[in-house]
Amino acid sequence: MSTYLGGVFDDALPEGRAAATITVWRHGVEARLEAGKVYTIRSEVLRLERGGSTGRMLFIRGQDPRLTLFSEAPGLLEEIGTTSGLEARNAVATLTAEVAKTRRATLSLWLIAAAVLVVLGLVTPPLFRVAVDGAVGQLPLSLDVKLGDLASSEITSFGPAITDERAAGLATEILERLRPHLPPDIAALDLKITVIESAEVNAFALPGGRMAVLSGLLKRADDVNMVAAVFAHELMHVRHRHGIRALVQSAGVLALVSVVFGDATGIVALLAQGGVLATLTHYGREHESQADLDGVALTAAAGFDPAGMPAFFRKLKEIAPSSEVQEALSWMSSHPSHEERIAAIEALIPSLTRGEDPPMNHTLEAARAALRGE
Amino acid sequence: MESEILSRPAFAHLKVRLNPGETITAESGAMASMTTTTRLTARFNGGFFGAVLRKIFGGESLFVNDITCAVGGNASAEVILTQPTPGDMIALTLTGNSLFLQSGAYVASTGEVKLSVGWAGFGSLLGGEGLFRLKVSGTGTVWIGGYGAITPREIQEELIVDSGHLIAFEPTIKIRSGLAGGLFSSFFGGEGIVMKVTGPGRIYLQTRNIEGLASWTNSFL
Ligand SMILES: [Zn+2]
């Protein structure tokens, strides 16, 4: 025996209605108010009707016209059909037949809508790409910053920020060395990096240039060139506005759907249940290769050893199988290190001119000591 | 928590006094003023895409602020919440029941009220408001605002309602879109598409209609 959430319409109640829990018995359907009052509609007089905004609301009525029980909880109708007396079962059968009929009508409506979508889908992909590029081009860079700000509070969900100068200073120094080699509008952004205490080997950049590196990455990297490679890769996501591009892409599909259905907000909201960071930092494969190739060029221009990037990818592969900590895999799972990716990066490296490599004020060794609490 | 709706019905706004630790959730644009004893945190209502699309396409705000009284002892905090349109505001009590709200109607709610986005049925499609609605459920108080005055109405039999005037309805309400007075007079008489609502249940109507509010859905193409 289960209980179902629902409610009661009763003229005698002060508000005319109240929430109730509904139970099905052999002798009838019972609704219990929180205040303790109990209503019972006996099986032999029970009438059922579907309705409400969604069409899934079940109305249960008896002889008293002033009393209606209602519930949208799944399974209630089935339970009335199996538990209640014969008359109630007949009522369920009648309703089920009616519902099946309207469902067929609704289904054909959906099929028409789906057909329209398929046709639109066949025509649109080539146009779609152009449209996304055009749309992103139209959006001001300040929008990236705003989006990044909105998501930035989630950064700390990974762990506390590390303020020790040896670690935070190293991250900032690497970032600042890369900055002058970015296009002017990106270099002018409020680029900032936070070191977050976490065993995960991960780093990410939000639209607008707010970045985070998890301390696991600093612990696992062999040298500063590997760290710089990851930062440069992430900066290229910022530079090419991949986060907002991903959003416009998904929004574009939704726009299509919404044209067909005359609706936007809701479908969007339905898809919106995922986390903010996941949305903004989940890029397509194309975006990843772009970030790799432009990123490795950036490291070279800033005087880091470009070999740090392929080396880091190999390092990830090497850590992964032996690691007992599943988290160590996280940058890898968001950045699958395919052999082709490494090959593409290595093919580019010989053509790169490496900039001047001034001595660093911070060292990875000192940062590591700070992370160990020494 | 104490609350009072002031300047009714034309320019209603909500004054809330929060005791230490108490929180009120408000639509992101609703906060007009608050004492320094409060702490405000933004949160996505219905997630991130909604907030983004609001920016891109200019629809309804889908993220909300949690305003908390951040001091202890005998201190308290005061916050004034407003709605974007000139009109009335009402407080509704939820006791385990739920309510669908049209876009723009939500002003604020107490912490125990759950905000979600719910499928509002095919019938609501043609009204220009879309298939989904903000759904408030749970236990507590929710404040809604309207353009003009707000009147509740109990529905038993079918009632024809202009879609722009309907601001809230209970989930027991069935909505069908239809043409007012036949095809010809609908298209040439100016009334056009209306909503036919059937009970049992309660709907809330606003006395004025913001025509342009729904037309944004076409503006991005
Ligand atoms: Zn990446």
Coordinates of C-alpha atoms and ligand atoms in Angstrom, one line a residue:
Chain A
M1 CA 0.0 0.0 0.0
S2 CA 1.4 3.4 -1.0
T3 CA 0.4 6.9 -0.3
Y4 CA 0.2 9.6 -3.0
L5 CA 0.6 13.3 -2.6
G6 CA -2.4 15.3 -3.8
G7 CA -5.2 17.4 -2.5
V8 CA -8.8 17.9 -1.7
F9 CA -11.4 20.4 -2.9
D10 CA -14.0 20.8 -0.2
D11 CA -16.3 23.9 0.0
A12 CA -16.3 23.5 3.8
L13 CA -12.5 24.1 4.1
P14 CA -11.4 27.6 4.8
E15 CA -9.5 28.0 1.6
G16 CA -11.8 25.6 -0.3
R17 CA -8.9 23.2 -0.8
A18 CA -6.0 21.6 1.1
A19 CA -3.0 19.4 0.4
A20 CA -3.6 15.7 1.3
T21 CA -2.1 12.3 1.2
I22 CA -4.1 9.8 -0.7
T23 CA -4.3 6.1 0.1
V24 CA -6.2 3.4 -1.9
W25 CA -8.2 0.7 0.0
R26 CA -10.4 -2.0 -1.2
H27 CA -13.4 -0.1 0.0
G28 CA -12.5 3.2 -1.5
V29 CA -10.0 6.0 -1.8
E30 CA -9.0 8.0 1.3
A31 CA -7.5 11.4 1.5
R32 CA -5.9 12.6 4.8
L33 CA -5.3 16.3 5.5
E34 CA -2.3 17.3 7.5
A35 CA -4.8 18.6 10.1
G36 CA -6.0 15.1 10.5
K37 CA -9.3 15.3 8.7
V38 CA -10.0 12.2 6.5
Y39 CA -12.2 12.0 3.4
T40 CA -13.2 8.7 1.9
I41 CA -14.9 8.1 -1.5
R42 CA -16.3 4.6 -1.6
S43 CA -15.4 2.3 -4.5
E44 CA -19.0 1.8 -5.7
V45 CA -19.6 5.5 -6.3
L46 CA -16.2 6.5 -7.5
R47 CA -15.8 8.5 -10.7
L48 CA -12.5 9.3 -12.3
E49 CA -11.4 12.0 -14.6
R50 CA -8.1 13.1 -16.1
G51 CA -7.4 16.8 -16.5
G52 CA -5.4 19.7 -15.1
S53 CA -2.7 21.8 -16.7
T54 CA -0.6 18.8 -17.7
G55 CA -3.4 16.5 -18.5
R56 CA -2.0 14.1 -15.9
M57 CA -4.0 15.3 -12.9
L58 CA -6.4 12.6 -11.7
F59 CA -9.7 13.9 -10.2
I60 CA -11.6 11.5 -8.0
R61 CA -15.2 12.2 -7.2
G62 CA -18.1 10.5 -5.5
Q63 CA -21.7 11.4 -4.9
D64 CA -21.0 14.6 -3.0
P65 CA -20.6 17.3 -5.7
R66 CA -18.7 19.6 -3.4
L67 CA -15.9 17.1 -2.8
T68 CA -13.1 16.3 -5.2
L69 CA -9.8 14.6 -4.5
F70 CA -6.9 15.2 -6.9
S71 CA -3.4 14.0 -7.4
E72 CA -0.8 14.0 -10.1
A73 CA 1.3 11.3 -8.5
P74 CA 2.2 8.5 -10.9
G75 CA 0.8 5.1 -10.1
L76 CA -2.3 6.2 -8.3
L77 CA -4.6 5.2 -11.2
E78 CA -3.0 1.8 -11.5
E79 CA -3.4 1.2 -7.8
I80 CA -7.1 2.1 -7.9
G81 CA -7.4 -0.4 -10.8
T82 CA -5.8 -3.2 -8.9
T83 CA -6.8 -2.5 -5.3
S84 CA -10.3 -1.1 -5.2
G85 CA -13.6 -2.8 -5.6
L86 CA -15.1 -3.9 -9.0
E87 CA -16.9 -0.7 -9.6
A88 CA -13.8 1.4 -9.2
R89 CA -11.9 -1.0 -11.5
N90 CA -14.6 -0.3 -14.2
A91 CA -14.1 3.4 -13.7
V92 CA -10.4 3.0 -14.2
A93 CA -10.9 0.9 -17.4
T94 CA -13.3 3.5 -18.8
L95 CA -10.8 6.3 -18.1
T96 CA -7.8 4.3 -19.5
A97 CA -9.7 3.8 -22.7
E98 CA -10.4 7.5 -23.0
V99 CA -6.9 8.4 -22.2
A100 CA -5.6 6.0 -24.8
K101 CA -7.8 7.7 -27.4
T102 CA -6.6 11.3 -26.6
R103 CA -3.0 10.0 -26.4
R104 CA -3.2 8.8 -29.9
A105 CA -4.4 12.2 -31.0
T106 CA -1.5 13.9 -29.1
L107 CA 0.9 11.4 -30.5
S108 CA 0.0 12.3 -34.1
L109 CA 0.5 16.0 -33.1
W110 CA 4.0 15.1 -31.8
L111 CA 4.8 13.2 -34.9
I112 CA 4.0 16.2 -37.1
A113 CA 6.1 18.4 -34.9
A114 CA 9.0 15.9 -35.0
A115 CA 8.8 15.7 -38.8
V116 CA 9.0 19.5 -39.0
L117 CA 12.1 19.3 -36.7
V118 CA 13.8 16.7 -38.8
V119 CA 13.3 18.7 -41.9
L120 CA 14.7 21.8 -40.2
G121 CA 17.5 19.7 -38.8
L122 CA 18.6 18.6 -42.3
V123 CA 18.6 22.1 -43.7
T124 CA 20.3 23.8 -40.8
P125 CA 23.6 22.3 -39.8
P126 CA 25.8 24.2 -42.4
L127 CA 23.9 27.4 -41.8
F128 CA 24.0 26.7 -38.1
R129 CA 27.8 26.9 -37.8
V130 CA 27.8 30.2 -39.6
A131 CA 25.0 31.4 -37.4
V132 CA 26.9 30.5 -34.2
D133 CA 30.0 32.2 -35.3
G134 CA 28.1 35.3 -36.3
A135 CA 26.1 35.3 -33.1
V136 CA 29.2 35.0 -30.9
G137 CA 30.9 37.7 -32.9
Q138 CA 28.0 40.0 -32.1
L139 CA 28.1 39.4 -28.4
P140 CA 30.4 41.8 -26.5
L141 CA 33.4 40.4 -24.6
S142 CA 31.9 41.9 -21.4
L143 CA 29.2 39.2 -21.6
D144 CA 32.0 36.5 -21.3
V145 CA 33.1 38.4 -18.2
K146 CA 29.6 38.4 -16.7
L147 CA 29.1 34.7 -17.4
G148 CA 32.4 33.9 -15.8
D149 CA 31.5 36.0 -12.8
L150 CA 28.2 34.1 -12.4
A151 CA 30.0 30.8 -12.5
S152 CA 33.0 31.8 -10.4
S153 CA 31.4 31.0 -7.1
E154 CA 31.4 27.4 -8.1
I155 CA 35.2 27.4 -8.3
T156 CA 35.4 27.1 -4.5
S157 CA 33.2 24.0 -4.5
F158 CA 36.4 22.1 -5.4
G159 CA 38.1 23.2 -2.3
P160 CA 39.6 26.2 -0.4
A161 CA 41.8 28.7 -2.2
I162 CA 45.5 28.5 -1.4
T163 CA 46.9 31.9 -0.6
D164 CA 50.6 30.8 0.2
E165 CA 52.6 33.1 -2.0
R166 CA 54.9 30.3 -3.2
A167 CA 52.0 28.5 -4.9
A168 CA 49.7 31.4 -5.8
G169 CA 52.6 33.5 -6.9
L170 CA 53.9 30.8 -9.2
A171 CA 50.5 30.4 -10.9
T172 CA 50.2 34.2 -11.3
E173 CA 53.7 34.5 -12.7
I174 CA 53.1 31.9 -15.3
L175 CA 49.8 33.6 -16.3
E176 CA 51.5 37.0 -16.5
R177 CA 54.2 35.6 -18.7
L178 CA 51.6 34.3 -21.1
R179 CA 49.4 37.4 -21.0
P180 CA 51.5 39.7 -23.3
H181 CA 51.4 37.1 -26.1
L182 CA 47.6 37.1 -26.2
P183 CA 45.6 39.3 -28.5
P184 CA 45.2 42.8 -27.0
D185 CA 41.5 42.5 -26.1
I186 CA 42.1 39.2 -24.3
A187 CA 45.3 40.4 -22.6
A188 CA 43.3 43.5 -21.3
L189 CA 40.8 41.2 -19.5
D190 CA 41.0 40.8 -15.8
L191 CA 42.8 37.5 -16.1
K192 CA 43.2 35.9 -12.7
I193 CA 44.2 32.5 -11.4
T194 CA 43.4 30.8 -8.1
V195 CA 45.1 27.8 -6.8
I196 CA 42.5 25.5 -5.2
E197 CA 43.4 22.8 -2.7
S198 CA 42.2 19.5 -4.3
A199 CA 43.8 16.1 -5.1
E200 CA 42.3 16.4 -8.6
V201 CA 44.7 17.0 -11.5
N202 CA 42.7 19.7 -13.2
A203 CA 42.6 23.3 -14.3
F204 CA 39.9 25.3 -16.0
A205 CA 39.2 28.8 -17.3
L206 CA 35.9 30.5 -17.2
P207 CA 34.7 32.9 -20.0
G208 CA 36.2 36.3 -19.3
G209 CA 39.5 34.9 -18.0
R210 CA 39.0 33.8 -14.5
M211 CA 41.0 30.6 -14.0
A212 CA 41.6 28.0 -11.4
V213 CA 44.3 25.3 -11.1
L214 CA 43.8 22.5 -8.6
S215 CA 46.8 21.8 -6.4
G216 CA 46.9 18.1 -7.6
L217 CA 48.0 19.4 -11.0
L218 CA 50.9 21.3 -9.5
K219 CA 51.9 18.3 -7.4
R220 CA 51.9 16.0 -10.5
A221 CA 53.5 18.2 -13.1
D222 CA 57.2 17.6 -13.7
D223 CA 58.2 21.1 -14.5
V224 CA 56.9 24.6 -15.1
N225 CA 56.6 24.0 -18.8
M226 CA 53.8 21.4 -18.2
V227 CA 51.9 23.8 -16.0
A228 CA 52.3 26.6 -18.5
A229 CA 51.0 24.3 -21.2
V230 CA 47.8 23.6 -19.3
F231 CA 47.4 27.4 -18.6
A232 CA 48.0 28.2 -22.2
H233 CA 45.5 25.6 -23.4
E234 CA 42.9 27.0 -21.0
L235 CA 43.6 30.6 -22.0
M236 CA 42.9 29.6 -25.6
H237 CA 39.4 28.5 -24.5
V238 CA 39.0 32.0 -23.2
R239 CA 40.5 33.6 -26.2
H240 CA 38.3 31.7 -28.7
R241 CA 35.3 32.2 -26.4
H242 CA 34.6 28.4 -26.4
G243 CA 32.4 28.6 -23.3
I244 CA 30.0 31.1 -24.8
R245 CA 30.2 29.3 -28.1
A246 CA 29.0 26.1 -26.5
L247 CA 26.2 28.0 -24.9
V248 CA 25.1 29.7 -28.1
Q249 CA 25.3 26.4 -29.9
S250 CA 23.0 24.7 -27.4
A251 CA 20.8 27.8 -27.3
G252 CA 20.7 27.7 -31.1
V253 CA 19.2 24.2 -31.1
L254 CA 16.8 25.4 -28.5
A255 CA 15.9 28.4 -30.6
L256 CA 15.0 26.1 -33.4
V257 CA 12.8 24.0 -31.1
S258 CA 11.3 27.1 -29.7
V259 CA 10.3 28.4 -33.1
V260 CA 8.5 25.2 -33.8
F261 CA 6.8 25.3 -30.4
G262 CA 6.6 29.0 -29.9
D263 CA 8.5 28.6 -26.6
A264 CA 12.0 29.2 -25.4
T265 CA 12.2 29.7 -21.7
G266 CA 11.0 26.3 -20.6
I267 CA 12.9 23.9 -22.8
V268 CA 15.9 25.9 -22.0
A269 CA 15.2 25.6 -18.3
L270 CA 14.7 21.9 -18.6
L271 CA 18.2 21.5 -20.1
A272 CA 19.5 23.8 -17.5
Q273 CA 19.7 21.4 -14.6
G274 CA 23.4 20.7 -15.1
G275 CA 26.2 22.5 -13.2
V276 CA 27.5 25.9 -14.4
L277 CA 31.1 24.8 -14.6
A278 CA 30.2 21.7 -16.6
T279 CA 28.4 23.8 -19.1
L280 CA 31.1 26.4 -19.5
T281 CA 34.0 24.1 -19.5
H282 CA 32.7 21.2 -21.6
Y283 CA 34.1 21.9 -25.0
G284 CA 33.8 19.9 -28.2
R285 CA 36.7 18.1 -29.8
E286 CA 37.3 20.8 -32.3
H287 CA 37.6 23.4 -29.6
E288 CA 40.1 21.2 -27.8
S289 CA 42.4 20.9 -30.8
Q290 CA 42.2 24.6 -31.4
A291 CA 43.1 25.2 -27.7
D292 CA 46.0 22.7 -28.0
L293 CA 47.6 24.1 -31.1
D294 CA 47.1 27.8 -30.3
G295 CA 48.1 27.0 -26.7
V296 CA 51.3 25.3 -27.5
A297 CA 52.2 28.2 -29.8
L298 CA 51.4 30.6 -26.9
T299 CA 53.8 28.7 -24.5
A300 CA 56.6 28.9 -27.1
A301 CA 56.0 32.6 -27.7
A302 CA 56.2 33.2 -23.9
G303 CA 59.5 31.4 -23.8
F304 CA 58.3 28.1 -22.2
D305 CA 59.4 24.8 -23.7
P306 CA 56.5 23.8 -26.0
A307 CA 57.4 20.2 -25.4
G308 CA 55.7 20.6 -22.1
M309 CA 52.3 20.1 -23.6
P310 CA 52.7 16.7 -25.3
A311 CA 54.8 15.7 -22.2
F312 CA 51.9 16.6 -19.9
F313 CA 49.4 14.6 -22.0
R314 CA 51.7 11.6 -21.8
K315 CA 52.2 12.1 -18.1
L316 CA 48.4 12.0 -17.7
K317 CA 48.2 8.7 -19.5
E318 CA 50.9 7.4 -17.3
I319 CA 49.4 8.5 -14.0
A320 CA 46.0 7.4 -14.9
P321 CA 46.3 3.6 -14.9
S322 CA 48.4 3.4 -11.8
S323 CA 46.5 6.0 -9.8
E324 CA 44.3 4.8 -7.0
V325 CA 42.7 8.2 -6.9
Q326 CA 40.0 8.4 -9.5
E327 CA 40.1 12.2 -9.3
A328 CA 43.6 12.2 -10.8
L329 CA 41.9 11.4 -14.1
S330 CA 39.6 14.4 -14.2
W331 CA 41.5 16.7 -16.6
M332 CA 42.0 13.7 -18.7
S333 CA 38.3 12.8 -18.8
S334 CA 37.4 16.3 -19.9
H335 CA 40.4 16.3 -22.2
P336 CA 40.8 12.9 -23.7
S337 CA 44.4 12.6 -24.7
H338 CA 44.2 10.8 -28.0
E339 CA 47.4 9.9 -29.7
E340 CA 46.3 12.1 -32.7
R341 CA 46.1 15.1 -30.4
I342 CA 49.6 14.5 -29.2
A343 CA 50.8 13.9 -32.7
A344 CA 49.1 17.1 -34.0
I345 CA 50.8 19.1 -31.3
E346 CA 54.2 17.6 -31.9
A347 CA 53.9 18.1 -35.6
L348 CA 53.4 21.8 -34.9
I349 CA 56.3 22.3 -32.5
P350 CA 59.2 22.4 -35.0
S351 CA 57.6 25.4 -36.7
L352 CA 57.4 27.4 -33.5
T353 CA 59.9 30.0 -32.6
R354 CA 60.6 30.0 -28.9
G355 CA 60.7 33.3 -27.1
E356 CA 63.1 34.5 -24.5
D357 CA 63.0 32.3 -21.3
P358 CA 63.8 34.6 -18.4
P359 CA 64.5 33.1 -14.9
M360 CA 61.3 32.6 -12.9
N361 CA 60.9 34.3 -9.5
H362 CA 58.8 31.4 -8.3
T363 CA 59.7 27.7 -8.7
L364 CA 57.5 24.6 -8.9
E365 CA 59.6 23.1 -6.1
A366 CA 58.8 25.9 -3.7
A367 CA 55.2 25.8 -4.6
R368 CA 55.1 22.1 -3.9
A369 CA 56.7 22.6 -0.6
A370 CA 54.0 25.1 0.2
L371 CA 51.3 22.6 -0.8
R372 CA 52.9 20.0 1.5
G373 CA 52.6 22.6 4.3
E374 CA 56.4 22.9 4.6
Chain B
M1 CA 9.8 37.2 9.6
E2 CA 7.4 40.0 9.2
S3 CA 6.1 41.3 5.9
E4 CA 3.9 44.0 4.7
I5 CA 2.8 45.1 1.2
L6 CA 2.9 48.8 0.9
S7 CA 1.5 51.4 -1.6
R8 CA -1.2 49.0 -2.8
P9 CA -2.6 48.6 -5.3
A10 CA -1.0 50.8 -7.9
F11 CA 2.7 50.7 -6.9
A12 CA 2.8 47.8 -4.5
H13 CA 6.1 46.8 -3.0
L14 CA 7.0 44.4 -0.2
K15 CA 8.7 45.3 3.0
V16 CA 10.2 42.3 4.9
R17 CA 11.8 42.3 8.3
L18 CA 14.1 39.3 8.8
N19 CA 15.2 38.0 12.1
P20 CA 18.8 36.6 12.5
G21 CA 19.3 33.6 10.2
E22 CA 16.0 34.1 8.3
T23 CA 16.1 34.1 4.5
I24 CA 13.8 35.4 1.8
T25 CA 14.2 34.4 -1.8
A26 CA 13.5 37.1 -4.4
E27 CA 13.5 37.5 -8.1
S28 CA 16.8 38.9 -9.2
G29 CA 15.6 42.3 -10.1
A30 CA 13.3 42.7 -7.2
M31 CA 15.6 44.1 -4.5
A32 CA 15.2 47.8 -4.2
S33 CA 16.9 48.4 -0.9
M34 CA 18.2 46.4 2.0
T35 CA 19.9 47.1 5.3
T36 CA 23.6 46.4 5.7
T37 CA 22.7 43.6 8.1
T38 CA 21.8 41.4 5.1
R39 CA 23.7 39.0 3.0
L40 CA 22.7 38.5 -0.6
T41 CA 23.6 35.5 -2.7
A42 CA 22.6 34.9 -6.2
R43 CA 21.5 31.4 -7.3
F44 CA 20.3 30.0 -10.6
N45 CA 16.7 29.3 -10.6
G46 CA 16.2 26.5 -13.1
G47 CA 19.9 26.4 -13.8
F48 CA 22.4 28.2 -15.8
F49 CA 21.0 28.1 -19.3
G50 CA 18.0 30.0 -18.2
A51 CA 20.1 32.8 -16.8
V52 CA 22.2 32.9 -20.0
L53 CA 19.2 33.0 -22.3
R54 CA 17.8 35.7 -20.3
K55 CA 20.9 37.7 -21.2
I56 CA 20.9 36.7 -24.8
F57 CA 17.3 36.8 -25.7
G58 CA 16.0 39.2 -23.0
G59 CA 13.4 36.9 -21.5
E60 CA 12.5 36.4 -17.9
S61 CA 15.0 36.4 -15.2
L62 CA 15.6 32.8 -14.2
F63 CA 17.9 33.5 -11.3
V64 CA 17.1 34.5 -7.9
N65 CA 18.6 36.1 -4.8
D66 CA 18.7 34.6 -1.4
I67 CA 18.6 37.5 1.1
T68 CA 19.6 36.5 4.6
C69 CA 19.7 38.4 7.8
A70 CA 23.4 37.9 8.6
V71 CA 23.6 39.3 12.1
G72 CA 22.9 37.7 15.4
G73 CA 21.3 38.7 18.7
N74 CA 18.4 41.1 18.8
A75 CA 19.3 42.7 15.5
S76 CA 17.2 42.4 12.4
A77 CA 17.4 43.2 8.7
E78 CA 15.0 45.0 6.4
V79 CA 14.6 44.6 2.7
I80 CA 12.3 46.3 0.2
L81 CA 11.3 44.2 -2.8
T82 CA 9.6 45.6 -5.9
Q83 CA 8.1 44.3 -9.1
P84 CA 8.9 45.7 -12.6
T85 CA 5.3 46.7 -13.5
P86 CA 3.1 49.2 -11.8
G87 CA 0.4 47.2 -10.0
D88 CA -0.7 45.2 -7.1
M89 CA 1.1 42.4 -5.2
I90 CA -0.4 39.6 -3.1
A91 CA 0.9 37.1 -0.7
L92 CA -0.2 33.5 -1.2
T93 CA 0.2 30.8 1.4
L94 CA 1.3 27.3 0.2
T95 CA 0.5 24.4 2.4
G96 CA 1.9 21.5 0.3
N97 CA 0.0 22.7 -2.8
S98 CA 1.6 24.2 -5.9
L99 CA 1.0 27.0 -8.4
F100 CA 2.1 27.8 -11.9
L101 CA 3.2 31.4 -12.5
Q102 CA 3.4 33.3 -15.7
S103 CA 6.6 34.9 -16.5
G104 CA 7.2 38.0 -14.5
A105 CA 4.7 37.2 -11.8
Y106 CA 7.1 35.9 -9.2
V107 CA 8.4 38.4 -6.7
A108 CA 9.6 36.5 -3.7
S109 CA 9.1 33.5 -1.5
T110 CA 10.1 32.2 1.9
G111 CA 12.9 29.7 2.1
E112 CA 10.7 26.6 2.3
V113 CA 9.0 27.3 -1.0
K114 CA 10.5 25.2 -3.8
L115 CA 11.0 26.9 -7.2
S116 CA 11.1 24.7 -10.2
V117 CA 10.2 24.8 -13.8
G118 CA 7.3 22.7 -14.7
W119 CA 5.6 21.5 -17.9
A120 CA 2.4 23.5 -18.0
G121 CA 0.7 21.5 -20.7
F122 CA 0.1 21.9 -24.4
G123 CA -2.9 24.2 -23.8
S124 CA -0.7 27.0 -22.7
L125 CA 1.3 26.9 -25.9
L126 CA -0.6 29.3 -28.2
G127 CA -0.9 32.0 -25.6
G128 CA 2.6 33.0 -26.4
E129 CA 3.8 32.1 -22.9
G130 CA 5.3 28.8 -23.7
L131 CA 5.0 25.3 -22.5
F132 CA 6.7 25.7 -19.2
R133 CA 6.0 27.8 -16.2
L134 CA 7.8 28.6 -13.0
K135 CA 6.2 26.3 -10.5
V136 CA 6.1 27.1 -6.8
S137 CA 5.4 24.4 -4.4
G138 CA 5.9 23.3 -0.8
T139 CA 5.1 25.2 2.4
G140 CA 5.4 28.9 3.0
T141 CA 4.5 32.2 1.4
V142 CA 5.0 33.3 -2.1
W143 CA 4.5 36.9 -3.3
I144 CA 3.3 37.5 -6.8
G145 CA 2.9 40.8 -8.6
G146 CA 0.8 41.9 -11.5
Y147 CA 0.2 44.7 -13.9
G148 CA -2.8 46.5 -12.5
A149 CA -4.9 44.8 -9.8
I150 CA -4.8 41.1 -9.1
T151 CA -8.0 39.2 -8.6
P152 CA -8.3 35.5 -7.7
R153 CA -11.1 33.6 -9.3
E154 CA -12.5 30.2 -8.5
I155 CA -13.1 28.2 -11.7
Q156 CA -15.7 25.5 -11.9
E157 CA -17.0 25.6 -15.5
E158 CA -15.1 26.7 -18.5
L159 CA -14.1 30.4 -18.6
I160 CA -12.5 32.3 -21.4
V161 CA -9.5 34.3 -20.4
D162 CA -7.2 36.6 -22.4
S163 CA -3.7 35.0 -22.1
G164 CA -2.1 38.2 -21.2
H165 CA -4.3 38.6 -18.1
L166 CA -3.7 35.2 -16.6
I167 CA -0.8 35.4 -14.2
A168 CA -1.1 32.3 -12.0
F169 CA -3.1 29.1 -11.9
E170 CA -3.3 25.9 -9.8
P171 CA -2.2 22.7 -11.5
T172 CA -5.7 21.4 -11.4
I173 CA -6.7 24.0 -13.9
K174 CA -6.9 22.8 -17.5
I175 CA -6.0 25.3 -20.1
R176 CA -6.9 25.0 -23.8
S177 CA -6.1 27.6 -26.4
G178 CA -8.9 28.6 -28.6
L179 CA -10.2 31.3 -30.9
A180 CA -12.6 33.8 -29.4
G181 CA -15.8 33.8 -31.4
G182 CA -14.9 31.8 -34.5
L183 CA -12.2 32.1 -37.0
F184 CA -13.3 35.1 -38.9
S185 CA -14.1 37.4 -36.0
S186 CA -10.9 36.2 -34.3
F187 CA -8.7 37.4 -37.0
F188 CA -10.5 40.5 -37.9
G189 CA -12.0 41.5 -34.6
G190 CA -8.8 41.7 -32.7
E191 CA -9.4 39.4 -29.9
G192 CA -7.6 36.5 -31.5
I193 CA -6.4 33.6 -29.5
V194 CA -7.7 33.2 -26.0
M195 CA -7.3 30.7 -23.3
K196 CA -10.1 28.5 -22.1
V197 CA -9.6 27.5 -18.6
T198 CA -11.5 24.7 -16.8
G199 CA -11.7 23.9 -13.2
P200 CA -11.8 22.9 -10.5
G201 CA -9.1 25.3 -9.2
R202 CA -8.2 28.9 -8.8
I203 CA -6.7 31.3 -11.3
Y204 CA -5.2 34.8 -10.7
L205 CA -5.9 37.5 -13.2
Q206 CA -4.2 40.9 -13.6
T207 CA -6.5 43.7 -14.8
R208 CA -4.0 45.0 -17.4
N209 CA -2.2 43.2 -20.1
I210 CA 1.4 43.8 -21.2
E211 CA 1.1 43.1 -24.8
G212 CA 4.8 43.3 -25.7
L213 CA 5.9 41.0 -22.9
A214 CA 5.3 37.8 -24.8
S215 CA 6.4 39.0 -28.2
W216 CA 10.1 38.7 -27.3
T217 CA 10.0 35.1 -28.3
N218 CA 10.0 36.2 -32.0
S219 CA 12.6 38.9 -31.6
F220 CA 15.7 36.8 -31.9
L221 CA 15.2 35.6 -35.4
Ligands
ZN1 ZN 40.4 22.2 -23.0

